[in-house]
Structures are given as structure tokens and as C-alpha cells.
Short mmCIF file of C-alpha atoms in Angstrom, two decimals:
data_model
loop_
_atom_site.label_atom_id
_atom_site.label_comp_id
_atom_site.label_asym_id
_atom_site.label_seq_id
_atom_site.Cartn_x
_atom_site.Cartn_y
_atom_site.Cartn_z
CA MET Q 13 125.26 149.37 5.02
CA PRO Q 14 122.50 147.18 6.41
CA THR Q 15 120.66 144.83 4.07
CA ALA Q 16 118.32 143.54 6.78
CA ILE Q 17 115.37 145.10 8.61
CA TYR Q 18 113.71 144.09 11.87
CA VAL Q 19 110.29 145.64 12.60
CA HIS Q 20 108.78 145.34 16.08
CA ILE Q 21 105.04 145.13 16.71
CA PRO Q 22 104.60 145.42 20.50
CA PHE Q 23 100.90 144.59 20.79
CA CYS Q 24 99.55 141.35 22.28
CA GLU Q 25 96.05 140.11 22.97
CA HIS Q 26 97.47 138.26 25.97
CA ILE Q 27 100.85 138.20 27.73
CA CYS Q 28 102.71 134.90 28.08
CA HIS Q 29 104.15 134.12 31.50
CA TYR Q 30 107.75 133.83 30.25
CA CYS Q 31 107.90 136.76 27.82
CA ASP Q 32 110.20 139.70 28.56
CA PHE Q 33 110.05 141.30 25.11
CA ASN Q 34 108.74 144.83 24.75
CA LYS Q 35 104.97 144.33 24.61
CA VAL Q 36 101.65 145.78 25.78
CA PHE Q 37 98.03 144.61 25.84
CA LEU Q 38 96.35 145.51 22.56
CA GLN Q 39 93.11 146.87 24.02
CA GLY Q 40 92.99 150.67 24.13
CA GLN Q 41 96.36 151.13 22.40
CA PRO Q 42 96.93 153.74 19.64
CA VAL Q 43 97.61 151.11 16.99
CA ASP Q 44 96.88 153.32 13.94
CA GLU Q 45 99.17 156.01 15.31
CA TYR Q 46 101.87 153.39 15.89
CA VAL Q 47 101.59 152.17 12.30
CA GLN Q 48 102.01 155.77 11.13
CA ALA Q 49 105.05 156.21 13.39
CA LEU Q 50 106.62 153.11 11.84
CA ASP Q 51 106.17 154.67 8.41
CA ILE Q 52 107.94 157.84 9.56
CA GLU Q 53 110.83 155.89 11.10
CA LEU Q 54 111.21 153.74 7.99
CA ALA Q 55 111.26 156.84 5.78
CA ASP Q 56 113.84 158.50 8.02
CA ALA Q 57 116.06 155.41 8.02
CA ALA Q 58 115.92 155.18 4.23
CA ASP Q 59 116.72 158.91 3.89
CA LYS Q 60 119.65 158.93 6.31
CA TYR Q 61 121.46 155.84 5.12
CA PHE Q 62 122.34 154.84 1.61
CA THR Q 63 120.88 151.37 1.41
CA GLU Q 64 121.57 148.50 -0.90
CA PRO Q 65 118.59 146.36 -1.87
CA ILE Q 66 117.21 144.66 1.21
CA GLN Q 67 117.93 140.92 1.54
CA THR Q 68 115.91 139.97 4.63
CA ILE Q 69 113.04 141.36 6.71
CA TYR Q 70 111.73 140.05 10.00
CA ILE Q 71 108.53 141.35 11.62
CA GLY Q 72 108.29 140.21 15.23
CA GLY Q 73 106.70 141.12 18.50
CA GLY Q 74 104.67 141.12 20.53
CA THR Q 75 102.23 139.70 18.04
CA PRO Q 76 102.36 141.15 14.50
CA THR Q 77 98.97 139.64 13.70
CA ALA Q 78 97.42 141.58 16.58
CA LEU Q 79 97.21 144.23 13.84
CA SER Q 80 94.16 144.07 11.60
CA ALA Q 81 94.68 143.01 7.99
CA LYS Q 82 94.37 146.67 6.96
CA GLN Q 83 96.92 147.85 9.52
CA LEU Q 84 99.26 145.01 8.58
CA GLU Q 85 98.96 145.98 4.94
CA LYS Q 86 100.00 149.56 5.77
CA VAL Q 87 103.17 148.31 7.48
CA LEU Q 88 104.09 146.08 4.54
CA ALA Q 89 103.31 148.87 2.08
CA SER Q 90 105.60 151.22 4.02
CA LEU Q 91 108.48 148.79 3.65
CA HIS Q 92 107.88 148.59 -0.10
CA LYS Q 93 107.60 152.39 -0.34
CA HIS Q 94 110.82 153.27 1.44
CA PHE Q 95 113.20 150.41 0.60
CA THR Q 96 114.26 148.53 -2.50
CA LEU Q 97 112.54 145.15 -2.29
CA ASN Q 98 113.25 143.26 -5.50
CA ASP Q 99 114.77 139.93 -6.44
CA SER Q 100 117.48 140.56 -3.82
CA LEU Q 101 114.88 139.98 -1.06
CA LYS Q 102 115.64 136.40 -0.12
CA GLU Q 103 113.56 136.06 3.04
CA TRP Q 104 110.66 137.92 4.64
CA THR Q 105 109.46 136.44 7.91
CA VAL Q 106 106.45 137.36 10.02
CA GLU Q 107 105.61 135.85 13.40
CA VAL Q 108 102.13 134.39 13.84
CA ASN Q 109 100.37 132.57 16.66
CA PRO Q 110 98.48 129.30 16.21
CA GLY Q 111 94.82 130.17 15.78
CA GLY Q 112 95.69 133.86 15.76
CA VAL Q 113 95.97 134.67 12.07
CA THR Q 114 93.02 135.21 9.71
CA ASP Q 115 92.67 134.35 6.04
CA ASP Q 116 92.64 138.09 5.24
CA GLN Q 117 95.94 138.53 7.08
CA LEU Q 118 97.51 135.55 5.32
CA ASN Q 119 96.38 136.96 1.96
CA VAL Q 120 97.95 140.33 2.75
CA LEU Q 121 101.21 138.74 3.88
CA ARG Q 122 101.46 136.59 0.76
CA ASP Q 123 100.46 139.35 -1.65
CA TYR Q 124 103.09 141.76 -0.30
CA GLY Q 125 105.92 139.26 -0.58
CA VAL Q 126 106.19 137.63 2.85
CA ASN Q 127 107.56 134.15 2.17
CA ARG Q 128 108.23 132.72 5.64
CA LEU Q 129 106.04 132.37 8.72
CA SER Q 130 107.34 131.80 12.25
CA ILE Q 131 104.71 130.01 14.33
CA GLY Q 132 104.88 130.21 18.13
CA VAL Q 133 103.92 126.65 19.09
CA GLN Q 134 106.16 126.12 22.19
CA THR Q 135 104.53 122.79 23.15
CA PHE Q 136 101.70 120.47 22.14
CA ASP Q 137 100.82 119.67 25.76
CA PRO Q 138 97.52 121.40 26.74
CA PHE Q 139 98.53 121.41 30.42
CA LEU Q 140 101.86 123.08 29.65
CA LEU Q 141 100.30 125.54 27.21
CA LYS Q 142 98.06 126.76 30.01
CA LYS Q 143 100.96 126.70 32.47
CA ILE Q 144 103.07 129.07 30.34
CA GLY Q 145 100.17 131.41 29.54
CA ARG Q 146 99.50 130.45 25.93
CA THR Q 147 95.89 130.59 24.80
CA HIS Q 148 95.99 128.30 21.77
CA GLN Q 149 95.19 124.58 21.79
CA PRO Q 150 97.10 121.84 19.93
CA GLU Q 151 94.43 121.62 17.22
CA ASP Q 152 95.02 125.32 16.43
CA ILE Q 153 98.59 124.47 15.43
CA TYR Q 154 97.52 121.96 12.78
CA LYS Q 155 94.80 124.25 11.43
CA THR Q 156 97.13 127.26 11.16
CA ILE Q 157 99.78 125.27 9.31
CA GLU Q 158 97.19 123.76 6.96
CA ARG Q 159 95.78 127.20 6.14
CA ALA Q 160 99.26 128.64 5.61
CA ARG Q 161 100.04 125.83 3.17
CA GLN Q 162 96.77 126.44 1.33
CA LYS Q 163 97.76 130.10 0.94
CA GLY Q 164 101.05 129.08 -0.67
CA PHE Q 165 103.53 129.43 2.20
CA ASN Q 166 106.20 126.79 1.71
CA ASN Q 167 108.73 127.99 4.28
CA LEU Q 168 107.47 127.56 7.83
CA THR Q 169 109.37 127.56 11.10
CA VAL Q 170 108.03 126.53 14.49
CA ASP Q 171 109.25 127.67 17.91
CA LEU Q 172 109.49 125.01 20.63
CA MET Q 173 110.45 125.31 24.29
CA PHE Q 174 111.83 122.84 26.82
CA GLY Q 175 112.71 123.00 30.51
CA LEU Q 176 109.16 124.23 31.20
CA PRO Q 177 107.55 124.05 34.66
CA GLU Q 178 106.57 120.44 35.44
CA GLN Q 179 107.64 119.31 31.97
CA THR Q 180 108.79 115.70 31.89
CA MET Q 181 110.95 113.95 29.32
CA GLU Q 182 107.90 111.95 28.28
CA ALA Q 183 105.96 115.16 27.64
CA PHE Q 184 108.86 116.60 25.62
CA ASP Q 185 109.14 113.39 23.58
CA ALA Q 186 105.43 113.65 22.80
CA THR Q 187 105.82 117.26 21.65
CA LEU Q 188 108.75 116.33 19.40
CA LYS Q 189 106.80 113.44 17.85
CA LYS Q 190 103.88 115.74 17.04
CA ALA Q 191 106.19 118.47 15.79
CA PHE Q 192 107.85 116.15 13.28
CA SER Q 193 104.43 115.09 12.00
CA LEU Q 194 103.98 118.68 10.74
CA GLU Q 195 106.65 118.16 8.07
CA ILE Q 196 107.77 121.78 8.18
CA GLU Q 197 111.07 123.25 7.04
CA HIS Q 198 112.63 124.69 10.21
CA PHE Q 199 112.54 124.53 14.01
CA SER Q 200 113.84 126.87 16.70
CA ALA Q 201 113.96 125.25 20.14
CA TYR Q 202 114.92 127.11 23.30
CA SER Q 203 115.22 126.22 26.95
CA LEU Q 204 113.14 128.37 29.28
CA LYS Q 205 115.04 131.34 30.71
CA VAL Q 206 113.26 133.03 33.60
CA GLU Q 207 113.69 136.76 33.03
CA GLU Q 208 112.88 139.69 35.29
CA LYS Q 209 109.56 141.50 34.85
CA THR Q 210 107.73 138.28 33.93
CA VAL Q 211 105.04 136.26 35.68
CA PHE Q 212 107.46 133.35 35.96
CA TYR Q 213 110.08 135.51 37.67
CA ASN Q 214 107.61 136.50 40.38
CA LEU Q 215 106.55 132.87 40.84
CA LEU Q 216 110.18 131.75 41.04
CA ARG Q 217 110.91 134.30 43.76
CA LYS Q 218 107.97 132.92 45.73
CA GLY Q 219 109.16 129.34 45.30
CA LYS Q 220 106.12 128.48 43.18
CA LEU Q 221 107.78 127.60 39.87
CA PRO Q 222 108.66 123.86 39.77
CA LEU Q 223 111.30 123.71 37.04
CA PRO Q 224 113.20 120.65 35.77
CA THR Q 225 116.73 120.28 37.13
CA GLU Q 226 119.73 121.38 35.05
CA ASP Q 227 120.50 117.72 34.35
CA GLU Q 228 116.94 117.07 33.19
CA GLU Q 229 117.06 120.14 30.95
CA ALA Q 230 120.38 118.98 29.47
CA LEU Q 231 118.85 115.56 28.74
CA MET Q 232 115.96 117.27 26.94
CA TYR Q 233 118.44 119.25 24.83
CA GLU Q 234 120.36 116.07 24.03
CA ARG Q 235 117.12 114.36 23.01
CA LEU Q 236 116.22 117.37 20.86
CA ILE Q 237 119.50 117.21 18.93
CA GLU Q 238 119.28 113.45 18.50
CA GLN Q 239 115.68 113.52 17.23
CA MET Q 240 116.21 116.52 14.94
CA ASN Q 241 119.15 114.75 13.31
CA LYS Q 242 117.16 111.51 13.02
CA HIS Q 243 114.34 113.33 11.21
CA GLY Q 244 116.60 115.13 8.74
CA TYR Q 245 116.95 118.54 10.39
CA HIS Q 246 120.51 119.89 10.35
CA GLN Q 247 121.58 121.74 13.50
CA TYR Q 248 123.23 124.85 12.12
CA GLU Q 249 123.04 126.97 15.30
CA ILE Q 250 122.77 126.14 18.99
CA SER Q 251 118.96 126.42 19.00
CA ASN Q 252 118.07 126.13 15.32
CA PHE Q 253 117.49 123.18 13.02
CA ALA Q 254 116.62 123.20 9.33
CA LYS Q 255 116.02 121.10 6.28
CA SER Q 256 118.77 121.77 3.75
CA GLY Q 257 118.44 125.28 2.30
CA TYR Q 258 115.91 126.52 4.86
CA GLU Q 259 118.29 128.03 7.43
CA SER Q 260 117.12 131.44 8.69
CA LYS Q 261 118.88 133.96 6.46
CA HIS Q 262 117.83 136.88 8.67
CA ASN Q 263 119.14 135.41 11.92
CA ILE Q 264 122.40 134.42 10.24
CA ILE Q 265 122.95 138.14 9.62
CA TYR Q 266 122.83 138.66 13.42
CA TRP Q 267 125.16 135.75 14.12
CA ASN Q 268 127.59 136.92 11.44
CA ASN Q 269 127.81 140.26 13.30
CA GLU Q 270 126.48 142.17 10.30
CA GLU Q 271 124.47 145.38 10.44
CA TYR Q 272 120.68 145.73 10.35
CA PHE Q 273 117.92 148.28 10.86
CA GLY Q 274 115.81 147.95 14.02
CA ILE Q 275 112.45 149.69 13.59
CA GLY Q 276 109.69 150.20 16.16
CA ALA Q 277 109.22 150.65 19.90
CA GLY Q 278 111.92 148.84 21.84
CA ALA Q 279 113.64 147.57 18.69
CA HIS Q 280 117.42 147.16 18.60
CA GLY Q 281 119.57 147.87 15.56
CA TYR Q 282 123.20 147.98 14.45
CA ILE Q 283 124.33 150.62 11.93
CA ASN Q 284 127.77 152.07 11.17
CA GLY Q 285 129.33 150.29 14.15
CA VAL Q 286 126.67 151.67 16.53
CA ARG Q 287 124.32 149.39 18.44
CA TYR Q 288 121.15 151.25 19.39
CA ALA Q 289 117.89 150.70 21.22
CA ASN Q 290 114.64 152.48 20.45
CA ILE Q 291 112.31 154.02 23.03
CA GLY Q 292 110.22 151.23 24.54
CA PRO Q 293 106.91 152.71 25.78
CA VAL Q 294 104.53 152.91 22.86
CA GLN Q 295 103.15 156.40 23.57
CA LYS Q 296 106.63 157.87 24.11
CA TYR Q 297 107.89 156.23 20.93
CA ILE Q 298 105.00 157.70 18.90
CA GLN Q 299 105.49 161.13 20.45
CA SER Q 300 109.24 161.19 19.80
CA ILE Q 301 108.80 160.05 16.21
CA SER Q 302 106.04 162.57 15.56
CA GLU Q 303 107.86 165.53 17.09
CA LYS Q 304 111.51 164.81 16.30
CA LYS Q 305 111.61 161.88 13.85
CA GLN Q 306 113.78 160.34 16.54
CA ALA Q 307 113.22 156.88 17.96
CA ARG Q 308 116.49 156.07 19.68
CA PHE Q 309 116.69 155.76 23.42
CA GLU Q 310 120.38 154.88 23.63
CA ALA Q 311 123.28 154.26 21.28
CA ASN Q 312 126.68 152.71 21.84
CA GLU Q 313 129.52 152.96 19.35
CA LEU Q 314 131.42 149.72 19.64
CA SER Q 315 135.17 149.72 20.05
CA GLU Q 316 137.27 147.41 17.90
CA LYS Q 317 137.69 145.13 20.89
CA GLU Q 318 133.93 144.96 21.50
CA ARG Q 319 133.28 144.17 17.85
CA MET Q 320 135.79 141.34 17.96
CA GLU Q 321 134.22 139.96 21.13
CA GLU Q 322 130.80 140.00 19.48
CA GLU Q 323 132.24 138.36 16.39
CA MET Q 324 133.34 135.46 18.56
CA PHE Q 325 130.43 134.86 20.89
CA MET Q 326 127.79 135.35 18.20
CA GLY Q 327 129.68 133.52 15.48
CA LEU Q 328 130.35 130.55 17.72
CA ARG Q 329 126.59 130.08 18.13
CA MET Q 330 126.65 128.66 14.61
CA LEU Q 331 127.99 125.17 14.31
CA ASP Q 332 130.17 126.21 11.37
CA GLY Q 333 131.84 128.61 13.79
CA VAL Q 334 133.92 131.70 13.03
CA SER Q 335 135.86 132.11 9.81
CA LYS Q 336 139.54 132.92 10.36
CA GLN Q 337 139.73 134.69 7.01
CA LYS Q 338 136.69 136.88 7.63
CA PHE Q 339 137.99 137.78 11.08
CA TYR Q 340 141.33 138.87 9.58
CA GLU Q 341 139.66 140.85 6.79
CA ARG Q 342 137.52 142.75 9.31
CA TYR Q 343 140.06 143.41 12.03
CA GLY Q 344 143.51 143.03 10.50
CA ILE Q 345 144.69 140.49 13.06
CA GLN Q 346 144.66 136.73 13.09
CA LEU Q 347 141.88 135.26 15.22
CA THR Q 348 144.24 132.68 16.71
CA GLU Q 349 146.69 135.43 17.63
CA MET Q 350 144.09 137.74 19.18
CA TYR Q 351 142.59 134.97 21.29
CA GLN Q 352 145.54 132.61 21.57
CA LYS Q 353 145.20 131.97 25.32
CA GLN Q 354 141.43 131.44 25.22
CA ILE Q 355 141.63 129.16 22.20
CA GLU Q 356 144.39 127.02 23.71
CA GLN Q 357 142.47 126.61 26.98
CA LEU Q 358 139.13 125.87 25.31
CA ALA Q 359 140.70 123.44 22.84
CA ALA Q 360 142.47 121.65 25.71
CA SER Q 361 139.10 121.34 27.44
CA GLN Q 362 137.64 119.93 24.19
CA LEU Q 363 135.07 122.74 24.03
CA ILE Q 364 136.20 124.14 20.67
CA GLN Q 365 137.81 122.73 17.59
CA VAL Q 366 140.36 124.65 15.50
CA THR Q 367 140.49 123.75 11.81
CA PRO Q 368 142.64 125.34 9.11
CA ASP Q 369 139.76 127.68 8.22
CA ARG Q 370 137.56 128.08 11.30
CA VAL Q 371 137.12 127.97 15.05
CA LYS Q 372 133.95 126.19 16.16
CA LEU Q 373 132.27 124.47 19.07
CA THR Q 374 132.71 120.76 19.64
CA ARG Q 375 129.67 118.67 20.58
CA LYS Q 376 130.72 119.07 24.21
CA GLY Q 377 131.06 122.82 23.63
CA VAL Q 378 127.52 123.06 22.28
CA PHE Q 379 126.23 121.92 25.68
CA LEU Q 380 128.52 124.33 27.54
CA ALA Q 381 128.30 127.21 25.07
CA ASN Q 382 127.83 129.98 27.63
CA GLU Q 383 131.07 128.95 29.35
CA VAL Q 384 132.82 129.22 25.99
CA PHE Q 385 131.34 132.63 25.17
CA GLU Q 386 132.40 134.07 28.52
CA GLN Q 387 136.04 133.42 27.68
CA PHE Q 388 135.91 135.98 24.87
CA LEU Q 389 134.40 138.81 26.90
CA VAL Q 390 137.65 139.72 28.67
CA VAL Q 391 140.89 140.04 26.78
CA GLU Q 392 144.06 140.62 28.78
#
């Protein structure tokens, strides 16, 4: 049974040019009704599935702090009401934007047990912030982190991006230098992916999105790894770096191919071998919850083969790789037997390393991870 919960808040006060997550402008939205619908879905999930005490919660978006402090408190109270949140709760993360969280909101988060904040910084370059559609300024980053520390939050993670339009290596170096000055516990750093239904996608189609070359992006990633290591951040996953003991416990549940509840409009979950997606449009989600206590839009029961594939391409995202023993315990077949051909080819290409206990990416494989993952999607 799942011991993790993801809750989606789809409201934003502005829409970033690269974002393809399920989100809507806050103004004019039925936010109170949405908060009530979340409560109904949480109650239904708790009633339908016997749940062990919850170990991790992640509230993302959208922008969770687009909710008022009172609305936010109702969401947190619902989680406490319907699920067992005791000493087993190791990590409770909420996403916040620089300059976009109030003292009242921080007080509510702290008082209800949130112990980790994820701060969407992306870059410290004012030109690039404007270019990607962010509304905060660099000084907002420092102020938000200082206020979070004053409120007692001692586990902070910052999101960074590279490969941005017109971003140079010098600009990325400057962002890294400023990021390390924050002395936080964790970083997530992602290269820009231009997704459909975004402002950037439309600009790219018109030839108006000047992106760095693949080689330039790879050099930025190499610099990222080098500098993170130099400053004492351990790379434990392709895009994630942490001080010792501050790895994201919630995300590790995803990468370990374990089950979790997905709550809210457009949320995805994984329960009893079924991956599901909730209804995306906010009004339709509220209506379906209110009338039928039903949020799911689609559900797919994974075959044994699909579960094994996911075990490999998600597990290999972590630098510790996939455990041979865990794979055998779950599927009753040796990993090296199931994927003998793929493993031999990838090892020969020096993209993976096979140890007595695990299969994991080499340093070369980290840079060519998608090529590695593709090999496990088709089994002859």
C-alpha cells in the first residue's frame, strides 16, 4: 500500500513560458470549491485503501502558495484528518516561489508539520528570469530563504535550470556561484525541455527561440556536476544533488517504482499496480468529485513486463542504480537474465556498470541516460 501522497494545486498567478504542468490562472477560479474537492478525494482514498502511516507528502503545482493561508490550512488539515501522520512522516515538502510566500503561509506550513520547502529559483539572471516568464527578482530569492530560515525550516531545496534561451556558460557559472552562497541542503537542476502547449513551443515553431546547442548544454551539465561535487553536494540522481542525509525521500519513492497516492486535478498516482491520471480541468474535476467521488480520467494496470521496464528506467536514474536482489524479490527472475542482451551491449559501450549487487550508470552513461533507458523499453 502507498506510504506517499502527492497533492496537486493547479493555480498560478502567472504562467511560466516553459511550464506544461496542469495549471490555470488563479483569478476567477473556484479555489474554495477545489479545496473542498481535495478533502473529498483524500477521504475517499483513505476509505478505499488500507493505508500504513504516511512517510512522505509532496504538495506541488501550479503554485501551492497561490492559495491563501486559510485555504492552505484547510488542505493541510484534511491530510491530518484522513491519514495517519505521526513519527513515521519523514518528509513533507511544499513548493513555494521566491517572493510568493507570506509569513502567515509559512507559519501555517510549519505548524502543520511541513518540514521541507522547494523553491523555484531557476536562475539568478534577471534577463533570463524575464525571458522564461518568471516574475521574481534575484533579491526575492535571498529574502524568501532568510524568512524560511527564521521560521525554522532547515531543509530547503532549490530548482535550477540550464540550457535556457540565450543562456551562456558565463551566465550559468554566475547562477551556480550565487546558488552555492545560499548554503541550502539540496538542489534539483534540469535542462530545459520544450514541451507542447507552452509559450516556448510556439516560439520554437516560429524560429524565435535561440537555444544553446546540444554540446553547450552538455558542457553546462558537466560544469553543474563538477561544481556540485566541489561544494559538497552528492549527486544521487541524474538531476538531483544533496548534502548527506538530505536526499528527497519522496522522489526516491518514485524512482524506486513504489506506489503513491496522486490527489488533485491532473495528478498521477500508482496504486495496486495501476497507474492512473486524474481529470485535468479544474471545473470538471470538482464536478466529478462532488457528484461521483471519482477523480480518475484514465487508469492502466501494468503488466509484469511493464513494471520491470519501469523498474529499470526509473531506478537507473539514481546513481546507486537498480538492486539485483530487489528486482528478483519483486519479479522472481534475475535482472541480468531478464535483460542479458541489453546489459551486455550497454556494458560494452561503457554506459552501465554491473557490480555483484547492482546495475548502474557509468559517468558516461549519466550523460547519455535517455539512450540507456530506451534499451529497456523493448524486450525481445
